PDB file of C-alpha atoms and ligand atoms in Angstrom:
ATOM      1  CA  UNK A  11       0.000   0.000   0.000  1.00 71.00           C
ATOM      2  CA  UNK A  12       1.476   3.355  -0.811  1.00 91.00           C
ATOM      3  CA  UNK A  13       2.020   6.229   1.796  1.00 96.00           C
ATOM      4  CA  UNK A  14       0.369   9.643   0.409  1.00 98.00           C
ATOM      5  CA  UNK A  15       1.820  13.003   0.914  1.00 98.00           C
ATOM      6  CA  UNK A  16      -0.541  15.925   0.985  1.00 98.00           C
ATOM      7  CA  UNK A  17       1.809  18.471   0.427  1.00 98.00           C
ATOM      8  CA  UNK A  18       0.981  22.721   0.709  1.00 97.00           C
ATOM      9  CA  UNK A  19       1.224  25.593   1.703  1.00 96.00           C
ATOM     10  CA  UNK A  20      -1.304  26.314   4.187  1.00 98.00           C
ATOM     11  CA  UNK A  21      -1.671  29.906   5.099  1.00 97.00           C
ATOM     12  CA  UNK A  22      -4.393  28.678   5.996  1.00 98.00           C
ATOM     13  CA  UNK A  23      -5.440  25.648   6.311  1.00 98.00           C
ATOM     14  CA  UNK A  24      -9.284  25.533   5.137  1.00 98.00           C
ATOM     15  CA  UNK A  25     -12.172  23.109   5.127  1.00 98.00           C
ATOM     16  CA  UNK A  26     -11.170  22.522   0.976  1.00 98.00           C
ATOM     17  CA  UNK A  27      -7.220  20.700   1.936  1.00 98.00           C
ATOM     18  CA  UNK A  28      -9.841  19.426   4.538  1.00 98.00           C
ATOM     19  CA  UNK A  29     -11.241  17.379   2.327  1.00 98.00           C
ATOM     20  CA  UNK A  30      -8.518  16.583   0.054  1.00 98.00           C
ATOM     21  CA  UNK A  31      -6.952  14.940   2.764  1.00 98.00           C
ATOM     22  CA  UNK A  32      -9.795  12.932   3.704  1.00 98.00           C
ATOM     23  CA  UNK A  33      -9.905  12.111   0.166  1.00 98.00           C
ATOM     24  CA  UNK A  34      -6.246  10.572   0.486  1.00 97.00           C
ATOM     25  CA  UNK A  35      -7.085   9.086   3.646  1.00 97.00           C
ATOM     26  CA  UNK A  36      -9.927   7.212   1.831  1.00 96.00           C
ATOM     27  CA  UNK A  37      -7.694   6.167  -1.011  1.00 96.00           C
ATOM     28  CA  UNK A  38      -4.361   5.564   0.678  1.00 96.00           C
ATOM     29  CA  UNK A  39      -4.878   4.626   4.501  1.00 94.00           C
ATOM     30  CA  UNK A  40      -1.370   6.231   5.609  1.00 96.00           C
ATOM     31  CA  UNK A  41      -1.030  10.004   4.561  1.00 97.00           C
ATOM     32  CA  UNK A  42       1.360  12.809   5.347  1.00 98.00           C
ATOM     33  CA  UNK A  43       0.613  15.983   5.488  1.00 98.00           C
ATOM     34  CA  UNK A  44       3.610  18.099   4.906  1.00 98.00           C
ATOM     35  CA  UNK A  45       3.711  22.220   5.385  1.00 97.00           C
ATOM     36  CA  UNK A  46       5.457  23.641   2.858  1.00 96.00           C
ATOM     37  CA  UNK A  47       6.839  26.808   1.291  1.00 91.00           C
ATOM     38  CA  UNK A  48       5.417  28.251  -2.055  1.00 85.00           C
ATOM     39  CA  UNK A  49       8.199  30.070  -3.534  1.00 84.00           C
ATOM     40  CA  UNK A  50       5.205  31.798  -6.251  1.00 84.00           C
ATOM     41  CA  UNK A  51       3.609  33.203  -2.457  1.00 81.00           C
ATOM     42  CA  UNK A  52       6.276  35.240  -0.695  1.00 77.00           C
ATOM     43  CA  UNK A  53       3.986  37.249   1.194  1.00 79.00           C
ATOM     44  CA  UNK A  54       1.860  35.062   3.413  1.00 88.00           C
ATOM     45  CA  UNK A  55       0.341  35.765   6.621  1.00 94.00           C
ATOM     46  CA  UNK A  56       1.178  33.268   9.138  1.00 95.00           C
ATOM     47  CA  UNK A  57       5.131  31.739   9.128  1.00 93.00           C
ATOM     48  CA  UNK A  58       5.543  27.947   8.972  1.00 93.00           C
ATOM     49  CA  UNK A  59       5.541  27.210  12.330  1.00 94.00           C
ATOM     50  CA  UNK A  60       2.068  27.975  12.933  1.00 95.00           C
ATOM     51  CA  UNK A  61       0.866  27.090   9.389  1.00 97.00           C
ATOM     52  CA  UNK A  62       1.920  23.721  11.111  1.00 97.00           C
ATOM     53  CA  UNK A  63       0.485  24.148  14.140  1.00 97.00           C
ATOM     54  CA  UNK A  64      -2.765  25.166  12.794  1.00 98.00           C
ATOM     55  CA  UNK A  65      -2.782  21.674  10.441  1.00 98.00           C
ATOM     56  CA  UNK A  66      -1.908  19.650  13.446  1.00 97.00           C
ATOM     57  CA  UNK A  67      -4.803  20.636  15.374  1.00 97.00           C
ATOM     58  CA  UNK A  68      -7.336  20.976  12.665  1.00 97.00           C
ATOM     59  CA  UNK A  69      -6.630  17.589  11.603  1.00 96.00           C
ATOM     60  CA  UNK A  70      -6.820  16.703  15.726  1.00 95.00           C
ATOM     61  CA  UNK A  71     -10.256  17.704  15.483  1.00 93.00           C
ATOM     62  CA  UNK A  72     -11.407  15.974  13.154  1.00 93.00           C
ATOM     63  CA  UNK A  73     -13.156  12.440  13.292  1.00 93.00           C
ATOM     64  CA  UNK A  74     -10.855   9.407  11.831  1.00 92.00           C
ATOM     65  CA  UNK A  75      -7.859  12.140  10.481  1.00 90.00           C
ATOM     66  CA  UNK A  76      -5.963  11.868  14.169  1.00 79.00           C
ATOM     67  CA  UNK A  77      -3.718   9.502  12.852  1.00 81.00           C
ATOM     68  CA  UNK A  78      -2.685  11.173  10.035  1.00 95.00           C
ATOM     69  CA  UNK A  79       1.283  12.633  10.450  1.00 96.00           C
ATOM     70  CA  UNK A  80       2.078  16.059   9.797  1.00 97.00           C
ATOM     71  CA  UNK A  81       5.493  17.499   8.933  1.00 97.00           C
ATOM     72  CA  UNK A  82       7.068  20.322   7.582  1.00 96.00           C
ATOM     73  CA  UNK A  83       9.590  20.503   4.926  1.00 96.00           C
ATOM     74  CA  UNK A  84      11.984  23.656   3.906  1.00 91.00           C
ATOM     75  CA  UNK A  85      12.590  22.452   0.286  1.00 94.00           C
ATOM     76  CA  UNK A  86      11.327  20.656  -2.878  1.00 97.00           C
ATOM     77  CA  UNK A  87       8.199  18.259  -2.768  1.00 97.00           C
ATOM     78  CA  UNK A  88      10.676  15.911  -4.458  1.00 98.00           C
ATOM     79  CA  UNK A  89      12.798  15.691  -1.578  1.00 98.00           C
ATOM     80  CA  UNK A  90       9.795  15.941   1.192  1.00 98.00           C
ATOM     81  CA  UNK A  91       8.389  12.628  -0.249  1.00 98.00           C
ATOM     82  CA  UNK A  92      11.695  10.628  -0.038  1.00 97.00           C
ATOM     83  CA  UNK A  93      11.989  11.955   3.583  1.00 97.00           C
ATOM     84  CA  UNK A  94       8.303  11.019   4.945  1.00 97.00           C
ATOM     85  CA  UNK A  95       8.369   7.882   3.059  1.00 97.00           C
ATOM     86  CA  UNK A  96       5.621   8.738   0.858  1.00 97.00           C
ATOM     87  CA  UNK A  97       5.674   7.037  -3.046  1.00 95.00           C
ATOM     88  CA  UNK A  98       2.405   9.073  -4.369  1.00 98.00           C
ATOM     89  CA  UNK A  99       1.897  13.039  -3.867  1.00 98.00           C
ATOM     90  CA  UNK A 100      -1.543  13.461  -3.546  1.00 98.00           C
ATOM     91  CA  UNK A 101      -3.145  17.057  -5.127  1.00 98.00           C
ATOM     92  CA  UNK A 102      -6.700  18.527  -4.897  1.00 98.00           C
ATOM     93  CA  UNK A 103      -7.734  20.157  -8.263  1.00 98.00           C
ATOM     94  CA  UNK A 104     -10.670  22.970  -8.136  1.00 97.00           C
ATOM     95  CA  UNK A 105     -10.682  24.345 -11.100  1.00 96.00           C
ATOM     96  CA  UNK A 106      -9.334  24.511 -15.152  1.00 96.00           C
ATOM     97  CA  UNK A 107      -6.700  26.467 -13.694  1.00 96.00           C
ATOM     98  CA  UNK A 108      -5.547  24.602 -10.565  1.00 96.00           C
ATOM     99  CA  UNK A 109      -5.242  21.719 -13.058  1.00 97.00           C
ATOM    100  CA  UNK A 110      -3.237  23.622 -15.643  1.00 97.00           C
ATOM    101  CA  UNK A 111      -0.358  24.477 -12.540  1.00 96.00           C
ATOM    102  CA  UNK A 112      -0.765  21.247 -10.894  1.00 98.00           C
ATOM    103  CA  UNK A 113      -0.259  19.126 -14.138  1.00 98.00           C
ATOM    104  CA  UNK A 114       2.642  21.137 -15.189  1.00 98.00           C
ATOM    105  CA  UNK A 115       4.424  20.376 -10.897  1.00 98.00           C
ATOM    106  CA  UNK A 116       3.329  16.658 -11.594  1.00 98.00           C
ATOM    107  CA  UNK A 117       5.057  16.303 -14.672  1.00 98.00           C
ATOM    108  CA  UNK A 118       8.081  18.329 -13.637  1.00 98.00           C
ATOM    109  CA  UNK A 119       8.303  16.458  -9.898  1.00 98.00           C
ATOM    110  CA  UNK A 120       7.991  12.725 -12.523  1.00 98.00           C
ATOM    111  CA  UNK A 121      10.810  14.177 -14.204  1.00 98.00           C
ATOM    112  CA  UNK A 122      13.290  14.891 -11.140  1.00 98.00           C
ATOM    113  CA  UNK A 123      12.618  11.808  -8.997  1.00 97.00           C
ATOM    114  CA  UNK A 124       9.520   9.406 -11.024  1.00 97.00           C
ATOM    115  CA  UNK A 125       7.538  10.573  -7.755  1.00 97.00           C
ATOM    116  CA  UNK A 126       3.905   9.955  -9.207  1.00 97.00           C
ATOM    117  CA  UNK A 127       1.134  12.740  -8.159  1.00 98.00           C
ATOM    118  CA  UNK A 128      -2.763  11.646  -8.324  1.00 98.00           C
ATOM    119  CA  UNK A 129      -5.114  14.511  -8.278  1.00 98.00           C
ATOM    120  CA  UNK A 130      -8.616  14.222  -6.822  1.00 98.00           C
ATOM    121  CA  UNK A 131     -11.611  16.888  -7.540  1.00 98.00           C
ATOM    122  CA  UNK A 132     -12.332  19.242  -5.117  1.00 97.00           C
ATOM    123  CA  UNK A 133     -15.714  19.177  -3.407  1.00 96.00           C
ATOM    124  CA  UNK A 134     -18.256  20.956  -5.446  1.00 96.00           C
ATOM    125  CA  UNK A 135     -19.060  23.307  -2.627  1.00 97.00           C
ATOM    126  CA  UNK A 136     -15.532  24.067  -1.654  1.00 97.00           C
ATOM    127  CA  UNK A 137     -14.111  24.636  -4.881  1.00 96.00           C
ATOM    128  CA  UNK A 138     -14.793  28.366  -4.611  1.00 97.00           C
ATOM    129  CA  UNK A 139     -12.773  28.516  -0.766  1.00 98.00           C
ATOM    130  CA  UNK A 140      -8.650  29.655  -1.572  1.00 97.00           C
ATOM    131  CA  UNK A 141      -6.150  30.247   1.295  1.00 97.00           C
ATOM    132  CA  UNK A 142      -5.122  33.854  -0.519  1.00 96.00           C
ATOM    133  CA  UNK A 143      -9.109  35.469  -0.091  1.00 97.00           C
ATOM    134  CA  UNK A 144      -9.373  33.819   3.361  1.00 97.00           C
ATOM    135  CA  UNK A 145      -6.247  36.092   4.139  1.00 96.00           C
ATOM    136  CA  UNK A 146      -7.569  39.092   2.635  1.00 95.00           C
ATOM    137  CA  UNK A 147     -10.823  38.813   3.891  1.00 96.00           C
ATOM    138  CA  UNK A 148     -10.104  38.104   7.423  1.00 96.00           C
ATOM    139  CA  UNK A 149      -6.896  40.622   7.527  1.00 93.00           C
ATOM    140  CA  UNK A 150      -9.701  43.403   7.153  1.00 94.00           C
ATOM    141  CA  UNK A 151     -12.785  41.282   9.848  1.00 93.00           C
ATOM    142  CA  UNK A 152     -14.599  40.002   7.229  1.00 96.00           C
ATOM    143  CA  UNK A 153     -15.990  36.726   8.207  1.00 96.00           C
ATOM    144  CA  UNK A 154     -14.671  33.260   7.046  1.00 97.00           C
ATOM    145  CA  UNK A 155     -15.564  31.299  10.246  1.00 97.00           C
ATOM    146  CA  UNK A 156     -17.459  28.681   7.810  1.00 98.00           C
ATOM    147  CA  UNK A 157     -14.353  28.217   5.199  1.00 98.00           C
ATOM    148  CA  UNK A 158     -12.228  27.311   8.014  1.00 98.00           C
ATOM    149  CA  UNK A 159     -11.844  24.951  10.943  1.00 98.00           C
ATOM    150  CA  UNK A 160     -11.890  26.082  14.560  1.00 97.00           C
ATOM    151  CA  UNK A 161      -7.925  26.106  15.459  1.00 97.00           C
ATOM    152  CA  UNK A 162      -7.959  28.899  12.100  1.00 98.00           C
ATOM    153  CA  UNK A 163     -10.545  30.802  12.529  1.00 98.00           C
ATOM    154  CA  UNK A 164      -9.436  31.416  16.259  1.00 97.00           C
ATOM    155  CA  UNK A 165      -6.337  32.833  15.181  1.00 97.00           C
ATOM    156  CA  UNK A 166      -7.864  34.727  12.632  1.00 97.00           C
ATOM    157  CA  UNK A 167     -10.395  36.420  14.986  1.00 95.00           C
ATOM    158  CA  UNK A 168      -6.946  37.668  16.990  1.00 94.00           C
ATOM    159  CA  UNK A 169      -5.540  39.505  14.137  1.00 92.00           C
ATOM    160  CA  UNK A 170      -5.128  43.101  14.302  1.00 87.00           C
ATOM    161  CA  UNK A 171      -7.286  45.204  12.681  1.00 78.00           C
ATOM    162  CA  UNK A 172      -5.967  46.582   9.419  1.00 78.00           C
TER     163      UNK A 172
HETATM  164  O1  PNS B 225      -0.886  25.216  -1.048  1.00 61.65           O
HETATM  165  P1  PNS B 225      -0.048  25.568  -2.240  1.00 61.65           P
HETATM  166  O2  PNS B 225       0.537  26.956  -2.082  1.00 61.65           O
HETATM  167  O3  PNS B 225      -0.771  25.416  -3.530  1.00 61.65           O
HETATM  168  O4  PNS B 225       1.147  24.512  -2.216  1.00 61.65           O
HETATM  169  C1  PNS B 225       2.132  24.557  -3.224  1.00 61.65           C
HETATM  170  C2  PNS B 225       3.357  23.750  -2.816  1.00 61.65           C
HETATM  171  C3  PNS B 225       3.916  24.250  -1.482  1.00 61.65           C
HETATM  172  C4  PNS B 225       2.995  22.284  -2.698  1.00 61.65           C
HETATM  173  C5  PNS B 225       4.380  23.969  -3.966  1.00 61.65           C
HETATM  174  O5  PNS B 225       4.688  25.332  -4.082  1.00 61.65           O
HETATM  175  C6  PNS B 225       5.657  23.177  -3.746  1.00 61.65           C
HETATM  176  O6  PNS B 225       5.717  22.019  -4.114  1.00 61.65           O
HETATM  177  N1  PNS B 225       6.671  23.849  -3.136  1.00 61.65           N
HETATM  178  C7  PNS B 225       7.955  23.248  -2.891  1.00 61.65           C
HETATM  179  C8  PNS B 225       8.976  23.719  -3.943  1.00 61.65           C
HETATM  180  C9  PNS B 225       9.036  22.770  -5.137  1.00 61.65           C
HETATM  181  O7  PNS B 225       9.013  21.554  -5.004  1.00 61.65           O
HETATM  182  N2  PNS B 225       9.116  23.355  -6.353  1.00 61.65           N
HETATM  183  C10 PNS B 225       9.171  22.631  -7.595  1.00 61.65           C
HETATM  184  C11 PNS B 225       7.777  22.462  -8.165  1.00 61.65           C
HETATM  185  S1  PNS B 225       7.759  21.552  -9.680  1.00 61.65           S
END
């Protein structure tokens, strides 16, 4: 059976990677999720520490995703899959253009080490959630509450006001 990294960015974490992990879960049985850097997202709001924090106890919370390990990782997905022991990176797709970046990192990440990446649709109804308009929105006290889970929308509620 293969072990399935889940690998992102998560400033923040949302009910959408939520899912896709569930989804690997499902598929796989042993998943890792591993907090990342996006080199394309310089500017994020929360550093990597507590974007790991955040997926640790969101994925605490939630019913039959305790046992999934989280890790974080300073470099390429290539290299974050050899070091959690995961064969298959697993990738939720939204949308036309989600699929058009993702297909182009699982062809390039093939290329470097034959990792293979299997993409799973997003959930209909979260397909519209992104970690960049959470940010935004709650940044200025807009409410996201219901795009989040509880350990992110706590910390969100304590930001400063801009
Ligand atoms: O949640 P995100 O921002 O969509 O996650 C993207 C992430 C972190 C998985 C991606 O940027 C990534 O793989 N970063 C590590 C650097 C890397 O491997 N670059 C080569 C890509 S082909």
């Amino acid at each position: 059976m293969s072990v399935a990294m889940c690998p992102g960015s998560f400033d923040p974490i949302h009910l959408g990677h939520l899912d896709v992990i569930r989804q690997a879960h499902e598929l796989f049985g042993s998943v890792v999720v591993v907090t990342m850097y996006n080199p394309t997202k310089p500017s994020g709001l929360f550093g990597l520490d507590e974007r790991q924090a955040m997926v640790t106890e969101s994925l605490a919370a939630e019913q039959g995703l305790g046992n999934v390990r989280v890790e974080t990782f300073p470099g390429l997905a290539v290299d974050a899959a050899r070091a959690v022991g995961a064969d298959v990176i697993v990738k939720g797709v939204r949308n036309v253009t989600d699929f058009d970046v993702e297909m182009q990192m699982a062809l390039t990440n093939h290329s470097v080490t034959g990792v293979r990446t299997v993409f799973v649709p997003c959930r209909p109804d979260l397909s519209f959630v992104s970690s960049r308009f959470i940010r935004e929105i709650a940044q200025y006290g807009g409410a996201v509450h219901h795009l989040v889970p509880a350990p992110v929308s706590r910390r969100l509620a304590a930001l400063p006001p801009r």
